[in-house]
Short mmCIF file of C-alpha atoms in Angstrom, two decimals:
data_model
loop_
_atom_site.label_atom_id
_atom_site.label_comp_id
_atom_site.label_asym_id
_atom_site.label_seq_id
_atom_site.Cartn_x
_atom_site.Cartn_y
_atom_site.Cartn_z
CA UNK K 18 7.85 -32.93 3.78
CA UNK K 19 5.69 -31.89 1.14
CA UNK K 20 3.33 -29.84 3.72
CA UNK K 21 6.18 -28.25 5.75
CA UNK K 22 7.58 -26.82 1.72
CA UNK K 23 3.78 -25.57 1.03
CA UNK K 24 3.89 -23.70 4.25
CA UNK K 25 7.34 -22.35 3.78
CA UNK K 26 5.95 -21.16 0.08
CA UNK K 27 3.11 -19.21 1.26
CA UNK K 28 5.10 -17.51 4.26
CA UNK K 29 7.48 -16.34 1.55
CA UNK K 30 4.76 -15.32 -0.86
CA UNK K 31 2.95 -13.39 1.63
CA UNK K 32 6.08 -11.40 3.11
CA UNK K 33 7.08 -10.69 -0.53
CA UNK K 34 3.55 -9.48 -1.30
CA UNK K 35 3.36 -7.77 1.45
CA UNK K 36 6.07 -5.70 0.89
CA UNK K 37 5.47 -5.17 -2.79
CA UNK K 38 1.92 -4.20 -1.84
CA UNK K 39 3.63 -1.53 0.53
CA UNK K 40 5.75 -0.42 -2.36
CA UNK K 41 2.85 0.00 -4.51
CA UNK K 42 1.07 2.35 -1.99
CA UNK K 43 4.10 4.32 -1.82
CA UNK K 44 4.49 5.11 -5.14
CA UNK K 45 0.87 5.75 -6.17
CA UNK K 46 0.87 8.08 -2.90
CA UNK K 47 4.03 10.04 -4.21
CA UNK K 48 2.56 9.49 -8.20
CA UNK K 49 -0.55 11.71 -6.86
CA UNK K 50 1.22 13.69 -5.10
CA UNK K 51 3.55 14.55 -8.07
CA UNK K 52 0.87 14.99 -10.15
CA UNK K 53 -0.98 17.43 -8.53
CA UNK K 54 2.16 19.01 -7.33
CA UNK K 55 0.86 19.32 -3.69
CA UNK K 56 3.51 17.99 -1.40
CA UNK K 57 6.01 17.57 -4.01
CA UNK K 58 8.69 19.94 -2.52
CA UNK K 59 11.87 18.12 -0.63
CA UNK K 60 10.03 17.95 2.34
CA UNK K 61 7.36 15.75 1.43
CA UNK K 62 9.28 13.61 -0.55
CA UNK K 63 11.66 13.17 2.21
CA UNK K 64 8.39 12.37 4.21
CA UNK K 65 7.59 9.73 1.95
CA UNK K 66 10.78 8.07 1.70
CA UNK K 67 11.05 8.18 5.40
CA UNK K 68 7.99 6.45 5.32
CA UNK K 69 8.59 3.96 2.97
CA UNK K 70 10.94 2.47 5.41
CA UNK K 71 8.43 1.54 7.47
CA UNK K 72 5.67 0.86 5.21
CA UNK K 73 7.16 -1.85 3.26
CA UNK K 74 8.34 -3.75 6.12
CA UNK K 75 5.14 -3.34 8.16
CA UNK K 76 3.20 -4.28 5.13
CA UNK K 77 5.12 -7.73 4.60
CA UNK K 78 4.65 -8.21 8.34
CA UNK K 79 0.64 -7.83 7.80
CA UNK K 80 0.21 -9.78 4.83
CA UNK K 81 2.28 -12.58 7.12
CA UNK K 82 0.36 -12.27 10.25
CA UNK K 83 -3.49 -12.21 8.24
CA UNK K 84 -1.81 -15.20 5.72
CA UNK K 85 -0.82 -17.43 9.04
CA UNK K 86 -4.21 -16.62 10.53
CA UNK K 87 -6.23 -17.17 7.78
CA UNK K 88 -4.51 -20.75 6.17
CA UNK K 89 -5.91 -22.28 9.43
CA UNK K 90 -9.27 -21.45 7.61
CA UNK K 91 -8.21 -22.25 4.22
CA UNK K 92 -5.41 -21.82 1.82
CA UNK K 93 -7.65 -19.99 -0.38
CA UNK K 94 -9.50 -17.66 2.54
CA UNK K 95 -5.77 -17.09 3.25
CA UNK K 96 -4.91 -15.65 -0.03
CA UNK K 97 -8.30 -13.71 -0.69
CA UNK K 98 -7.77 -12.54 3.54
CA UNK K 99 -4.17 -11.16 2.85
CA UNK K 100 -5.68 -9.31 -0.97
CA UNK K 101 -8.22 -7.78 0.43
CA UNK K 102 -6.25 -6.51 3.50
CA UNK K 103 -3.09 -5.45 1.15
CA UNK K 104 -6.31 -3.69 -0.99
CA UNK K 105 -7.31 -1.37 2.29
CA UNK K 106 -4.18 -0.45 3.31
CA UNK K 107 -3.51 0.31 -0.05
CA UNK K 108 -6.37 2.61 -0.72
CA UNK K 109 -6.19 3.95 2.75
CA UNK K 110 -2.43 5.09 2.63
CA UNK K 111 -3.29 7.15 -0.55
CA UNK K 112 -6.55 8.76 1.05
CA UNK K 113 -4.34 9.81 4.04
CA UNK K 114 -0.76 10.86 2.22
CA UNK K 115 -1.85 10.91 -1.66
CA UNK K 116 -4.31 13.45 -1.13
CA UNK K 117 -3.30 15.77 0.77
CA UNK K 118 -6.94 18.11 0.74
CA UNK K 119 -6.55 21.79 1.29
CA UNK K 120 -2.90 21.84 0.42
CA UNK K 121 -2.72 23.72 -2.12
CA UNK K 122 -0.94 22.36 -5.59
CA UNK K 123 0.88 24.20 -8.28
CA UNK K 124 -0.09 22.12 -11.11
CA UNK K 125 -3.52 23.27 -11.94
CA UNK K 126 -4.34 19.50 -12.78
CA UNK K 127 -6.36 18.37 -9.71
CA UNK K 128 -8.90 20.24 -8.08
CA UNK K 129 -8.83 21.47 -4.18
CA UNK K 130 -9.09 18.48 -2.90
CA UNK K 131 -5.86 17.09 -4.78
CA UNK K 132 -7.45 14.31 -6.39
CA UNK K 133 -5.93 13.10 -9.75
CA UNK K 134 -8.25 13.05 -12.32
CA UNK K 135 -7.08 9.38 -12.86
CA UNK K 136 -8.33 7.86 -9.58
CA UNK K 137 -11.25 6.12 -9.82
CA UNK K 138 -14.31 7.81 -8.41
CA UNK K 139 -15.77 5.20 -6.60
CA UNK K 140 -12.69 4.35 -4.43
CA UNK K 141 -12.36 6.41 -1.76
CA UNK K 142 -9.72 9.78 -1.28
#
């Protein structure tokens, strides 16, 4: 009984970090995005609510999949498997839609490639 609750515990934890992961992406993407002004206008905030929808939900749906793959391992591989997974999407959805490079923003905050200034260096954009 006590095994069948564990596993029920970690589904739910991973589909709920999943999806807050996929939150998280979404708003950094449309923080930089605001910041720098470059893809603010309603289109691109439409585009990023649009793809929100699918983000979130396809996030949970990873974090589930890598967490029920990697428990066979270890519980603890699990949970370090479905971080550092979350982590790349993460960083990978703002390289792709946070930084929109060449488009160019109104701010005068970030430079051409639309980096903020508050990103860290070392990750990449």
């Amino acid at each position: 009984m006590a095994d069948k609750r564990l596993r029920w515990q970690g589904v739910v934890t991973a589909l709920l970090g999943g999806a807050v992961a996929g939150y998280l992406a979404h708003d950094l993407a449309a923080n930089a995005r605001a910041y720098c002004d470059a893809g603010w206008e309603a289109g691109g905030k439409f585009e990023l609510a649009f793809e929100m929808l699918l983000l979130v939900p396809g996030c949970a749906v990873l974090a589930l999949l890598v967490w029920l793959l990697a428990r066979r391992v270890n519980p603890v591989t699990g949970v370090v498997a479905v971080v550092l997974v979350l982590s790349v999407v993460i960083v990978w959805y703002f390289a792709t839609q946070g930084t929109l490079d060449g488009y160019r923003g109104d701010s005068g905050l970030c430079g051409p490639d639309n980096v903020p200034p508050w990103w860290p260096a070392w990750l990449p954009s």
